[in-house]
Amino acid sequence: MTRILVLYYSSYGHVRALAEAEAEGARSVPGTHVDLRLVPETVPEDIRQKVGFAQDETPVAAPADLESYDAIIFGTPTLFGMMAGQMKSFLDQAGGLWARNALVGKVAAVFTSTGSQHGGHEATLLSTQIPLQHFGMLIAGMPYTFAGQTTAEGIVGGAPYGAGTIAGADGSRAPTETDLAGARFQGAHVARIAGRLAGANLQVEAA
Ligand SMILES: Cc1cc2nc3c(=O)[nH]c(=O)nc-3n(C[C@H](O)[C@H](O)[C@H](O)COP(=O)(O)O)c2cc1C
């Protein structure tokens, strides 16, 4: 089985909805096992309740878990034009994996939810890929074979760099069917690539 992890952080549920669509897409590829996991929360419980964060019973991942997957799909809201601190903190704790080249050659993909169309949607998709390239991961985007991203009718999330949705300034806008289809497409795309690479030893030792 090709092992895929969909790892995400979400305060208000938009990224979670996309994460479930990514997992659904990955599971649609035969021979694929998919786990859905959260990165640990850093906001205190009393603040979470005060600002109305959504409850999420999805199991929490530890950085060491990453090594056991063939591909990891990372989901984060856009916060101040980049990934959430919760996700960055999680990646910063994976230094031991970096030191052992443990993630080299694994497939990675990114998706996001952003409040406004031009509030950092593509910047988040691209900048989240930077640490993943430091790990030596191979980045899979959301290619134009997902034609839904080419429409100029209405608001559409996502880009060639990854799937996405636009939550609206007050977070009241749910992911559209096109946005969810993009996430499912990306999940299946990652699973197919990871399946092809399974068994390839890309962790070449340093010369
Ligand atoms: C602290 C904070 C910073 C944010 N920064 C941005 C931003 O830079 N650009 C933007 O368009 N939306 C921004 N937002 C809105 C979030 O992107 C939006 O709430 C998020 O996409 C919802 O995802 P979630 O439901 O999975 O938490 C911000 C929200 C918070 C709470």
JSON list of C-alpha atoms and ligand atoms in Angstrom, two decimals:
[
{"chain": "A", "resi": 1, "resn": "MET", "atom": "CA", "xyz": [0.00, 0.00, 0.00]},
{"chain": "A", "resi": 2, "resn": "THR", "atom": "CA", "xyz": [1.11, 3.55, -0.71]},
{"chain": "A", "resi": 3, "resn": "ARG", "atom": "CA", "xyz": [0.87, 5.49, 2.56]},
{"chain": "A", "resi": 4, "resn": "ILE", "atom": "CA", "xyz": [-0.44, 9.06, 2.38]},
{"chain": "A", "resi": 5, "resn": "LEU", "atom": "CA", "xyz": [-0.74, 11.51, 5.29]},
{"chain": "A", "resi": 6, "resn": "VAL", "atom": "CA", "xyz": [-3.06, 14.51, 5.07]},
{"chain": "A", "resi": 7, "resn": "LEU", "atom": "CA", "xyz": [-1.71, 16.79, 7.81]},
{"chain": "A", "resi": 8, "resn": "TYR", "atom": "CA", "xyz": [-3.50, 20.03, 8.58]},
{"chain": "A", "resi": 9, "resn": "TYR", "atom": "CA", "xyz": [-4.27, 22.88, 10.92]},
{"chain": "A", "resi": 10, "resn": "SER", "atom": "CA", "xyz": [-7.68, 24.58, 10.91]},
{"chain": "A", "resi": 11, "resn": "SER", "atom": "CA", "xyz": [-9.32, 27.06, 13.28]},
{"chain": "A", "resi": 12, "resn": "TYR", "atom": "CA", "xyz": [-12.74, 27.47, 11.67]},
{"chain": "A", "resi": 13, "resn": "GLY", "atom": "CA", "xyz": [-13.13, 24.35, 9.53]},
{"chain": "A", "resi": 14, "resn": "HIS", "atom": "CA", "xyz": [-12.36, 25.49, 5.98]},
{"chain": "A", "resi": 15, "resn": "VAL", "atom": "CA", "xyz": [-8.97, 23.75, 5.80]},
{"chain": "A", "resi": 16, "resn": "ARG", "atom": "CA", "xyz": [-10.52, 20.73, 7.50]},
{"chain": "A", "resi": 17, "resn": "ALA", "atom": "CA", "xyz": [-13.15, 20.48, 4.75]},
{"chain": "A", "resi": 18, "resn": "LEU", "atom": "CA", "xyz": [-10.43, 20.63, 2.10]},
{"chain": "A", "resi": 19, "resn": "ALA", "atom": "CA", "xyz": [-8.36, 18.07, 4.05]},
{"chain": "A", "resi": 20, "resn": "GLU", "atom": "CA", "xyz": [-11.25, 15.62, 3.96]},
{"chain": "A", "resi": 21, "resn": "ALA", "atom": "CA", "xyz": [-11.59, 16.18, 0.20]},
{"chain": "A", "resi": 22, "resn": "GLU", "atom": "CA", "xyz": [-7.84, 15.63, -0.28]},
{"chain": "A", "resi": 23, "resn": "ALA", "atom": "CA", "xyz": [-8.12, 12.37, 1.69]},
{"chain": "A", "resi": 24, "resn": "GLU", "atom": "CA", "xyz": [-11.13, 11.30, -0.36]},
{"chain": "A", "resi": 25, "resn": "GLY", "atom": "CA", "xyz": [-9.24, 11.93, -3.59]},
{"chain": "A", "resi": 26, "resn": "ALA", "atom": "CA", "xyz": [-6.18, 10.03, -2.39]},
{"chain": "A", "resi": 27, "resn": "ARG", "atom": "CA", "xyz": [-8.31, 7.08, -1.25]},
{"chain": "A", "resi": 28, "resn": "SER", "atom": "CA", "xyz": [-9.89, 6.88, -4.71]},
{"chain": "A", "resi": 29, "resn": "VAL", "atom": "CA", "xyz": [-6.56, 5.62, -6.07]},
{"chain": "A", "resi": 30, "resn": "PRO", "atom": "CA", "xyz": [-6.36, 1.83, -5.63]},
{"chain": "A", "resi": 31, "resn": "GLY", "atom": "CA", "xyz": [-3.63, 0.58, -3.31]},
{"chain": "A", "resi": 32, "resn": "THR", "atom": "CA", "xyz": [-3.57, 3.76, -1.23]},
{"chain": "A", "resi": 33, "resn": "HIS", "atom": "CA", "xyz": [-3.84, 4.01, 2.57]},
{"chain": "A", "resi": 34, "resn": "VAL", "atom": "CA", "xyz": [-4.68, 7.50, 3.86]},
{"chain": "A", "resi": 35, "resn": "ASP", "atom": "CA", "xyz": [-4.46, 8.96, 7.38]},
{"chain": "A", "resi": 36, "resn": "LEU", "atom": "CA", "xyz": [-5.91, 12.35, 8.34]},
{"chain": "A", "resi": 37, "resn": "ARG", "atom": "CA", "xyz": [-4.06, 14.07, 11.19]},
{"chain": "A", "resi": 38, "resn": "LEU", "atom": "CA", "xyz": [-3.94, 17.47, 12.92]},
{"chain": "A", "resi": 39, "resn": "VAL", "atom": "CA", "xyz": [-0.84, 19.38, 13.95]},
{"chain": "A", "resi": 40, "resn": "PRO", "atom": "CA", "xyz": [-0.92, 20.28, 17.66]},
{"chain": "A", "resi": 41, "resn": "GLU", "atom": "CA", "xyz": [-2.78, 23.44, 18.70]},
{"chain": "A", "resi": 42, "resn": "THR", "atom": "CA", "xyz": [-0.80, 26.21, 20.37]},
{"chain": "A", "resi": 43, "resn": "VAL", "atom": "CA", "xyz": [-3.72, 28.55, 21.22]},
{"chain": "A", "resi": 44, "resn": "PRO", "atom": "CA", "xyz": [-4.94, 28.11, 24.84]},
{"chain": "A", "resi": 45, "resn": "GLU", "atom": "CA", "xyz": [-8.37, 26.46, 25.24]},
{"chain": "A", "resi": 46, "resn": "ASP", "atom": "CA", "xyz": [-10.00, 29.53, 26.84]},
{"chain": "A", "resi": 47, "resn": "ILE", "atom": "CA", "xyz": [-8.98, 31.70, 23.89]},
{"chain": "A", "resi": 48, "resn": "ARG", "atom": "CA", "xyz": [-10.13, 29.03, 21.42]},
{"chain": "A", "resi": 49, "resn": "GLN", "atom": "CA", "xyz": [-13.58, 29.05, 23.02]},
{"chain": "A", "resi": 50, "resn": "LYS", "atom": "CA", "xyz": [-13.70, 32.87, 23.20]},
{"chain": "A", "resi": 51, "resn": "VAL", "atom": "CA", "xyz": [-13.01, 33.31, 19.47]},
{"chain": "A", "resi": 52, "resn": "GLY", "atom": "CA", "xyz": [-15.17, 30.35, 18.41]},
{"chain": "A", "resi": 53, "resn": "PHE", "atom": "CA", "xyz": [-12.62, 27.90, 17.03]},
{"chain": "A", "resi": 54, "resn": "ALA", "atom": "CA", "xyz": [-14.25, 24.70, 15.72]},
{"chain": "A", "resi": 55, "resn": "GLN", "atom": "CA", "xyz": [-13.95, 21.47, 17.72]},
{"chain": "A", "resi": 56, "resn": "ASP", "atom": "CA", "xyz": [-11.98, 18.79, 15.90]},
{"chain": "A", "resi": 57, "resn": "GLU", "atom": "CA", "xyz": [-11.51, 15.26, 17.25]},
{"chain": "A", "resi": 58, "resn": "THR", "atom": "CA", "xyz": [-9.07, 14.25, 14.48]},
{"chain": "A", "resi": 59, "resn": "PRO", "atom": "CA", "xyz": [-5.98, 12.55, 16.01]},
{"chain": "A", "resi": 60, "resn": "VAL", "atom": "CA", "xyz": [-2.91, 14.75, 16.47]},
{"chain": "A", "resi": 61, "resn": "ALA", "atom": "CA", "xyz": [0.35, 13.88, 14.68]},
{"chain": "A", "resi": 62, "resn": "ALA", "atom": "CA", "xyz": [3.91, 13.98, 16.03]},
{"chain": "A", "resi": 63, "resn": "PRO", "atom": "CA", "xyz": [6.81, 15.05, 13.79]},
{"chain": "A", "resi": 64, "resn": "ALA", "atom": "CA", "xyz": [8.33, 11.55, 13.98]},
{"chain": "A", "resi": 65, "resn": "ASP", "atom": "CA", "xyz": [5.19, 10.19, 12.27]},
{"chain": "A", "resi": 66, "resn": "LEU", "atom": "CA", "xyz": [6.14, 11.82, 8.95]},
{"chain": "A", "resi": 67, "resn": "GLU", "atom": "CA", "xyz": [8.82, 9.25, 8.21]},
{"chain": "A", "resi": 68, "resn": "SER", "atom": "CA", "xyz": [6.36, 6.39, 7.83]},
{"chain": "A", "resi": 69, "resn": "TYR", "atom": "CA", "xyz": [4.53, 7.92, 4.84]},
{"chain": "A", "resi": 70, "resn": "ASP", "atom": "CA", "xyz": [5.30, 7.92, 1.11]},
{"chain": "A", "resi": 71, "resn": "ALA", "atom": "CA", "xyz": [3.59, 11.29, 0.63]},
{"chain": "A", "resi": 72, "resn": "ILE", "atom": "CA", "xyz": [2.39, 14.09, 2.89]},
{"chain": "A", "resi": 73, "resn": "ILE", "atom": "CA", "xyz": [-0.26, 16.67, 1.94]},
{"chain": "A", "resi": 74, "resn": "PHE", "atom": "CA", "xyz": [-0.03, 19.79, 4.13]},
{"chain": "A", "resi": 75, "resn": "GLY", "atom": "CA", "xyz": [-3.04, 22.03, 4.77]},
{"chain": "A", "resi": 76, "resn": "THR", "atom": "CA", "xyz": [-2.93, 25.39, 6.51]},
{"chain": "A", "resi": 77, "resn": "PRO", "atom": "CA", "xyz": [-4.99, 28.58, 6.64]},
{"chain": "A", "resi": 78, "resn": "THR", "atom": "CA", "xyz": [-3.35, 31.76, 5.39]},
{"chain": "A", "resi": 79, "resn": "LEU", "atom": "CA", "xyz": [-2.39, 33.77, 8.47]},
{"chain": "A", "resi": 80, "resn": "PHE", "atom": "CA", "xyz": [-0.70, 37.10, 7.77]},
{"chain": "A", "resi": 81, "resn": "GLY", "atom": "CA", "xyz": [0.19, 35.94, 4.26]},
{"chain": "A", "resi": 82, "resn": "MET", "atom": "CA", "xyz": [1.81, 32.65, 5.20]},
{"chain": "A", "resi": 83, "resn": "MET", "atom": "CA", "xyz": [1.28, 29.28, 6.90]},
{"chain": "A", "resi": 84, "resn": "ALA", "atom": "CA", "xyz": [-0.15, 29.14, 10.42]},
{"chain": "A", "resi": 85, "resn": "GLY", "atom": "CA", "xyz": [2.39, 29.17, 13.24]},
{"chain": "A", "resi": 86, "resn": "GLN", "atom": "CA", "xyz": [1.06, 25.81, 14.41]},
{"chain": "A", "resi": 87, "resn": "MET", "atom": "CA", "xyz": [2.22, 24.24, 11.13]},
{"chain": "A", "resi": 88, "resn": "LYS", "atom": "CA", "xyz": [5.56, 26.06, 11.13]},
{"chain": "A", "resi": 89, "resn": "SER", "atom": "CA", "xyz": [6.21, 24.99, 14.73]},
{"chain": "A", "resi": 90, "resn": "PHE", "atom": "CA", "xyz": [5.46, 21.38, 13.76]},
{"chain": "A", "resi": 91, "resn": "LEU", "atom": "CA", "xyz": [7.90, 21.55, 10.86]},
{"chain": "A", "resi": 92, "resn": "ASP", "atom": "CA", "xyz": [10.53, 23.23, 13.04]},
{"chain": "A", "resi": 93, "resn": "GLN", "atom": "CA", "xyz": [10.37, 20.19, 15.32]},
{"chain": "A", "resi": 94, "resn": "ALA", "atom": "CA", "xyz": [11.23, 17.88, 12.40]},
{"chain": "A", "resi": 95, "resn": "GLY", "atom": "CA", "xyz": [14.89, 18.89, 12.40]},
{"chain": "A", "resi": 96, "resn": "GLY", "atom": "CA", "xyz": [15.92, 15.38, 13.37]},
{"chain": "A", "resi": 97, "resn": "LEU", "atom": "CA", "xyz": [14.24, 14.02, 10.25]},
{"chain": "A", "resi": 98, "resn": "TRP", "atom": "CA", "xyz": [16.01, 16.67, 8.15]},
{"chain": "A", "resi": 99, "resn": "ALA", "atom": "CA", "xyz": [19.38, 15.70, 9.70]},
{"chain": "A", "resi": 100, "resn": "ARG", "atom": "CA", "xyz": [18.85, 12.05, 8.72]},
{"chain": "A", "resi": 101, "resn": "ASN", "atom": "CA", "xyz": [17.50, 12.87, 5.22]},
{"chain": "A", "resi": 102, "resn": "ALA", "atom": "CA", "xyz": [14.46, 10.91, 6.33]},
{"chain": "A", "resi": 103, "resn": "LEU", "atom": "CA", "xyz": [12.00, 12.78, 4.10]},
{"chain": "A", "resi": 104, "resn": "VAL", "atom": "CA", "xyz": [14.16, 12.99, 0.96]},
{"chain": "A", "resi": 105, "resn": "GLY", "atom": "CA", "xyz": [12.25, 11.81, -2.11]},
{"chain": "A", "resi": 106, "resn": "LYS", "atom": "CA", "xyz": [8.83, 11.73, -0.46]},
{"chain": "A", "resi": 107, "resn": "VAL", "atom": "CA", "xyz": [6.04, 13.51, -2.29]},
{"chain": "A", "resi": 108, "resn": "ALA", "atom": "CA", "xyz": [4.64, 16.71, -0.73]},
{"chain": "A", "resi": 109, "resn": "ALA", "atom": "CA", "xyz": [1.69, 18.93, -1.62]},
{"chain": "A", "resi": 110, "resn": "VAL", "atom": "CA", "xyz": [0.14, 22.03, -0.05]},
{"chain": "A", "resi": 111, "resn": "PHE", "atom": "CA", "xyz": [-3.38, 23.48, 0.14]},
{"chain": "A", "resi": 112, "resn": "THR", "atom": "CA", "xyz": [-4.77, 26.52, 1.90]},
{"chain": "A", "resi": 113, "resn": "SER", "atom": "CA", "xyz": [-7.79, 28.59, 2.86]},
{"chain": "A", "resi": 114, "resn": "THR", "atom": "CA", "xyz": [-7.53, 32.37, 2.73]},
{"chain": "A", "resi": 115, "resn": "GLY", "atom": "CA", "xyz": [-9.90, 35.09, 3.89]},
{"chain": "A", "resi": 116, "resn": "SER", "atom": "CA", "xyz": [-9.71, 37.26, 0.77]},
{"chain": "A", "resi": 117, "resn": "GLN", "atom": "CA", "xyz": [-8.78, 36.49, -2.84]},
{"chain": "A", "resi": 118, "resn": "HIS", "atom": "CA", "xyz": [-5.57, 38.49, -2.79]},
{"chain": "A", "resi": 119, "resn": "GLY", "atom": "CA", "xyz": [-4.71, 38.24, 0.90]},
{"chain": "A", "resi": 120, "resn": "GLY", "atom": "CA", "xyz": [-1.80, 35.84, 0.42]},
{"chain": "A", "resi": 121, "resn": "HIS", "atom": "CA", "xyz": [-3.42, 32.75, -1.13]},
{"chain": "A", "resi": 122, "resn": "GLU", "atom": "CA", "xyz": [-0.64, 31.93, -3.62]},
{"chain": "A", "resi": 123, "resn": "ALA", "atom": "CA", "xyz": [2.06, 33.32, -1.32]},
{"chain": "A", "resi": 124, "resn": "THR", "atom": "CA", "xyz": [1.01, 30.79, 1.33]},
{"chain": "A", "resi": 125, "resn": "LEU", "atom": "CA", "xyz": [0.97, 27.88, -1.13]},
{"chain": "A", "resi": 126, "resn": "LEU", "atom": "CA", "xyz": [4.43, 28.79, -2.40]},
{"chain": "A", "resi": 127, "resn": "SER", "atom": "CA", "xyz": [6.13, 29.76, 0.86]},
{"chain": "A", "resi": 128, "resn": "THR", "atom": "CA", "xyz": [4.88, 26.61, 2.62]},
{"chain": "A", "resi": 129, "resn": "GLN", "atom": "CA", "xyz": [6.75, 24.65, -0.04]},
{"chain": "A", "resi": 130, "resn": "ILE", "atom": "CA", "xyz": [10.08, 26.20, 1.00]},
{"chain": "A", "resi": 131, "resn": "PRO", "atom": "CA", "xyz": [10.71, 24.14, 4.18]},
{"chain": "A", "resi": 132, "resn": "LEU", "atom": "CA", "xyz": [9.40, 21.06, 2.37]},
{"chain": "A", "resi": 133, "resn": "GLN", "atom": "CA", "xyz": [12.12, 21.52, -0.26]},
{"chain": "A", "resi": 134, "resn": "HIS", "atom": "CA", "xyz": [14.66, 21.82, 2.56]},
{"chain": "A", "resi": 135, "resn": "PHE", "atom": "CA", "xyz": [13.51, 18.36, 3.63]},
{"chain": "A", "resi": 136, "resn": "GLY", "atom": "CA", "xyz": [14.18, 17.15, 0.07]},
{"chain": "A", "resi": 137, "resn": "MET", "atom": "CA", "xyz": [10.54, 16.45, -0.66]},
{"chain": "A", "resi": 138, "resn": "LEU", "atom": "CA", "xyz": [9.20, 16.43, -4.23]},
{"chain": "A", "resi": 139, "resn": "ILE", "atom": "CA", "xyz": [6.47, 19.04, -4.67]},
{"chain": "A", "resi": 140, "resn": "ALA", "atom": "CA", "xyz": [3.23, 18.13, -6.44]},
{"chain": "A", "resi": 141, "resn": "GLY", "atom": "CA", "xyz": [0.94, 21.05, -7.22]},
{"chain": "A", "resi": 142, "resn": "MET", "atom": "CA", "xyz": [-2.54, 21.12, -8.72]},
{"chain": "A", "resi": 143, "resn": "PRO", "atom": "CA", "xyz": [-1.86, 20.98, -12.47]},
{"chain": "A", "resi": 144, "resn": "TYR", "atom": "CA", "xyz": [-4.10, 22.58, -15.10]},
{"chain": "A", "resi": 145, "resn": "THR", "atom": "CA", "xyz": [-5.46, 19.13, -15.86]},
{"chain": "A", "resi": 146, "resn": "PHE", "atom": "CA", "xyz": [-7.81, 20.22, -13.07]},
{"chain": "A", "resi": 147, "resn": "ALA", "atom": "CA", "xyz": [-9.64, 22.60, -15.41]},
{"chain": "A", "resi": 148, "resn": "GLY", "atom": "CA", "xyz": [-11.81, 24.04, -12.63]},
{"chain": "A", "resi": 149, "resn": "GLN", "atom": "CA", "xyz": [-9.06, 26.46, -11.69]},
{"chain": "A", "resi": 150, "resn": "THR", "atom": "CA", "xyz": [-9.17, 28.22, -15.08]},
{"chain": "A", "resi": 151, "resn": "THR", "atom": "CA", "xyz": [-12.61, 29.76, -14.69]},
{"chain": "A", "resi": 152, "resn": "ALA", "atom": "CA", "xyz": [-13.00, 33.52, -14.54]},
{"chain": "A", "resi": 153, "resn": "GLU", "atom": "CA", "xyz": [-16.62, 33.20, -13.42]},
{"chain": "A", "resi": 154, "resn": "GLY", "atom": "CA", "xyz": [-16.89, 33.95, -9.73]},
{"chain": "A", "resi": 155, "resn": "ILE", "atom": "CA", "xyz": [-14.41, 33.35, -6.93]},
{"chain": "A", "resi": 156, "resn": "VAL", "atom": "CA", "xyz": [-12.34, 30.20, -7.14]},
{"chain": "A", "resi": 157, "resn": "GLY", "atom": "CA", "xyz": [-9.61, 29.01, -4.78]},
{"chain": "A", "resi": 158, "resn": "GLY", "atom": "CA", "xyz": [-6.42, 27.17, -5.60]},
{"chain": "A", "resi": 159, "resn": "ALA", "atom": "CA", "xyz": [-3.66, 27.64, -8.15]},
{"chain": "A", "resi": 160, "resn": "PRO", "atom": "CA", "xyz": [-1.11, 25.48, -9.99]},
{"chain": "A", "resi": 161, "resn": "TYR", "atom": "CA", "xyz": [0.73, 25.52, -6.62]},
{"chain": "A", "resi": 162, "resn": "GLY", "atom": "CA", "xyz": [-2.05, 23.74, -4.74]},
{"chain": "A", "resi": 163, "resn": "ALA", "atom": "CA", "xyz": [-5.73, 23.51, -3.92]},
{"chain": "A", "resi": 164, "resn": "GLY", "atom": "CA", "xyz": [-7.53, 26.17, -1.93]},
{"chain": "A", "resi": 165, "resn": "THR", "atom": "CA", "xyz": [-10.66, 28.05, -0.98]},
{"chain": "A", "resi": 166, "resn": "ILE", "atom": "CA", "xyz": [-11.58, 31.63, -0.14]},
{"chain": "A", "resi": 167, "resn": "ALA", "atom": "CA", "xyz": [-13.30, 31.80, 3.25]},
{"chain": "A", "resi": 168, "resn": "GLY", "atom": "CA", "xyz": [-14.46, 35.43, 3.09]},
{"chain": "A", "resi": 169, "resn": "ALA", "atom": "CA", "xyz": [-13.51, 38.23, 5.44]},
{"chain": "A", "resi": 170, "resn": "ASP", "atom": "CA", "xyz": [-15.81, 36.91, 8.18]},
{"chain": "A", "resi": 171, "resn": "GLY", "atom": "CA", "xyz": [-15.21, 33.24, 7.37]},
{"chain": "A", "resi": 172, "resn": "SER", "atom": "CA", "xyz": [-18.82, 32.73, 6.31]},
{"chain": "A", "resi": 173, "resn": "ARG", "atom": "CA", "xyz": [-18.03, 31.41, 2.82]},
{"chain": "A", "resi": 174, "resn": "ALA", "atom": "CA", "xyz": [-17.89, 27.58, 2.68]},
{"chain": "A", "resi": 175, "resn": "PRO", "atom": "CA", "xyz": [-15.61, 25.82, 0.17]},
{"chain": "A", "resi": 176, "resn": "THR", "atom": "CA", "xyz": [-17.40, 25.61, -3.19]},
{"chain": "A", "resi": 177, "resn": "GLU", "atom": "CA", "xyz": [-17.89, 22.36, -5.09]},
{"chain": "A", "resi": 178, "resn": "THR", "atom": "CA", "xyz": [-15.12, 23.49, -7.48]},
{"chain": "A", "resi": 179, "resn": "ASP", "atom": "CA", "xyz": [-12.72, 24.08, -4.57]},
{"chain": "A", "resi": 180, "resn": "LEU", "atom": "CA", "xyz": [-13.53, 20.66, -3.07]},
{"chain": "A", "resi": 181, "resn": "ALA", "atom": "CA", "xyz": [-13.12, 19.05, -6.51]},
{"chain": "A", "resi": 182, "resn": "GLY", "atom": "CA", "xyz": [-9.69, 20.69, -6.76]},
{"chain": "A", "resi": 183, "resn": "ALA", "atom": "CA", "xyz": [-8.69, 19.23, -3.39]},
{"chain": "A", "resi": 184, "resn": "ARG", "atom": "CA", "xyz": [-9.94, 15.78, -4.40]},
{"chain": "A", "resi": 185, "resn": "PHE", "atom": "CA", "xyz": [-8.01, 16.11, -7.66]},
{"chain": "A", "resi": 186, "resn": "GLN", "atom": "CA", "xyz": [-4.81, 17.06, -5.84]},
{"chain": "A", "resi": 187, "resn": "GLY", "atom": "CA", "xyz": [-5.20, 14.17, -3.37]},
{"chain": "A", "resi": 188, "resn": "ALA", "atom": "CA", "xyz": [-5.57, 11.67, -6.23]},
{"chain": "A", "resi": 189, "resn": "HIS", "atom": "CA", "xyz": [-2.69, 13.31, -8.14]},
{"chain": "A", "resi": 190, "resn": "VAL", "atom": "CA", "xyz": [-0.38, 12.90, -5.11]},
{"chain": "A", "resi": 191, "resn": "ALA", "atom": "CA", "xyz": [-1.47, 9.29, -4.57]},
{"chain": "A", "resi": 192, "resn": "ARG", "atom": "CA", "xyz": [-0.79, 8.37, -8.21]},
{"chain": "A", "resi": 193, "resn": "ILE", "atom": "CA", "xyz": [2.69, 9.99, -8.13]},
{"chain": "A", "resi": 194, "resn": "ALA", "atom": "CA", "xyz": [3.56, 8.38, -4.78]},
{"chain": "A", "resi": 195, "resn": "GLY", "atom": "CA", "xyz": [2.38, 5.01, -6.07]},
{"chain": "A", "resi": 196, "resn": "ARG", "atom": "CA", "xyz": [4.69, 5.28, -9.08]},
{"chain": "A", "resi": 197, "resn": "LEU", "atom": "CA", "xyz": [7.64, 6.21, -6.85]},
{"chain": "A", "resi": 198, "resn": "ALA", "atom": "CA", "xyz": [7.00, 3.52, -4.25]},
{"chain": "A", "resi": 199, "resn": "GLY", "atom": "CA", "xyz": [10.05, 1.35, -3.87]},
{"chain": "A", "resi": 200, "resn": "ALA", "atom": "CA", "xyz": [12.42, 3.88, -5.44]},
{"chain": "A", "resi": 201, "resn": "ASN", "atom": "CA", "xyz": [15.24, 4.60, -3.01]},
{"chain": "A", "resi": 202, "resn": "LEU", "atom": "CA", "xyz": [15.75, 8.33, -3.39]},
{"chain": "A", "resi": 203, "resn": "GLN", "atom": "CA", "xyz": [17.63, 8.77, -0.11]},
{"chain": "A", "resi": 204, "resn": "VAL", "atom": "CA", "xyz": [21.02, 8.61, -1.82]},
{"chain": "A", "resi": 205, "resn": "GLU", "atom": "CA", "xyz": [23.86, 8.75, 0.67]},
{"chain": "A", "resi": 206, "resn": "ALA", "atom": "CA", "xyz": [26.09, 11.81, 0.62]},
{"chain": "A", "resi": 207, "resn": "ALA", "atom": "CA", "xyz": [29.20, 11.31, -1.47]},
{"chain": "B", "resi": 1, "resn": "LIG", "atom": "C1", "xyz": [-4.55, 35.74, 12.84]},
{"chain": "B", "resi": 1, "resn": "LIG", "atom": "C2", "xyz": [-5.18, 35.67, 11.48]},
{"chain": "B", "resi": 1, "resn": "LIG", "atom": "C3", "xyz": [-4.49, 36.14, 10.38]},
{"chain": "B", "resi": 1, "resn": "LIG", "atom": "C4", "xyz": [-5.08, 36.09, 9.12]},
{"chain": "B", "resi": 1, "resn": "LIG", "atom": "N1", "xyz": [-4.39, 36.55, 8.06]},
{"chain": "B", "resi": 1, "resn": "LIG", "atom": "C5", "xyz": [-4.97, 36.57, 6.83]},
{"chain": "B", "resi": 1, "resn": "LIG", "atom": "C6", "xyz": [-4.27, 37.08, 5.71]},
{"chain": "B", "resi": 1, "resn": "LIG", "atom": "O1", "xyz": [-3.12, 37.47, 5.77]},
{"chain": "B", "resi": 1, "resn": "LIG", "atom": "N2", "xyz": [-4.93, 37.12, 4.52]},
{"chain": "B", "resi": 1, "resn": "LIG", "atom": "C7", "xyz": [-6.22, 36.68, 4.39]},
{"chain": "B", "resi": 1, "resn": "LIG", "atom": "O2", "xyz": [-6.78, 36.78, 3.30]},
{"chain": "B", "resi": 1, "resn": "LIG", "atom": "N3", "xyz": [-6.88, 36.12, 5.43]},
{"chain": "B", "resi": 1, "resn": "LIG", "atom": "C8", "xyz": [-6.30, 36.05, 6.64]},
{"chain": "B", "resi": 1, "resn": "LIG", "atom": "N4", "xyz": [-6.95, 35.49, 7.71]},
{"chain": "B", "resi": 1, "resn": "LIG", "atom": "C9", "xyz": [-8.22, 34.78, 7.48]},
{"chain": "B", "resi": 1, "resn": "LIG", "atom": "C10", "xyz": [-7.95, 33.26, 7.41]},
{"chain": "B", "resi": 1, "resn": "LIG", "atom": "O3", "xyz": [-7.18, 32.97, 6.26]},
{"chain": "B", "resi": 1, "resn": "LIG", "atom": "C11", "xyz": [-9.26, 32.48, 7.36]},
{"chain": "B", "resi": 1, "resn": "LIG", "atom": "O4", "xyz": [-9.93, 32.70, 8.59]},
{"chain": "B", "resi": 1, "resn": "LIG", "atom": "C12", "xyz": [-8.95, 31.03, 7.14]},
{"chain": "B", "resi": 1, "resn": "LIG", "atom": "O5", "xyz": [-8.78, 30.80, 5.77]},
{"chain": "B", "resi": 1, "resn": "LIG", "atom": "C13", "xyz": [-9.99, 30.10, 7.62]},
{"chain": "B", "resi": 1, "resn": "LIG", "atom": "O6", "xyz": [-9.45, 28.79, 7.59]},
{"chain": "B", "resi": 1, "resn": "LIG", "atom": "P1", "xyz": [-9.93, 27.76, 8.71]},
{"chain": "B", "resi": 1, "resn": "LIG", "atom": "O7", "xyz": [-11.45, 27.82, 8.70]},
{"chain": "B", "resi": 1, "resn": "LIG", "atom": "O8", "xyz": [-9.46, 26.42, 8.27]},
{"chain": "B", "resi": 1, "resn": "LIG", "atom": "O9", "xyz": [-9.36, 28.17, 10.02]},
{"chain": "B", "resi": 1, "resn": "LIG", "atom": "C14", "xyz": [-6.38, 35.54, 8.97]},
{"chain": "B", "resi": 1, "resn": "LIG", "atom": "C15", "xyz": [-7.06, 35.04, 10.09]},
{"chain": "B", "resi": 1, "resn": "LIG", "atom": "C16", "xyz": [-6.47, 35.11, 11.33]},
{"chain": "B", "resi": 1, "resn": "LIG", "atom": "C17", "xyz": [-7.21, 34.55, 12.51]}
]
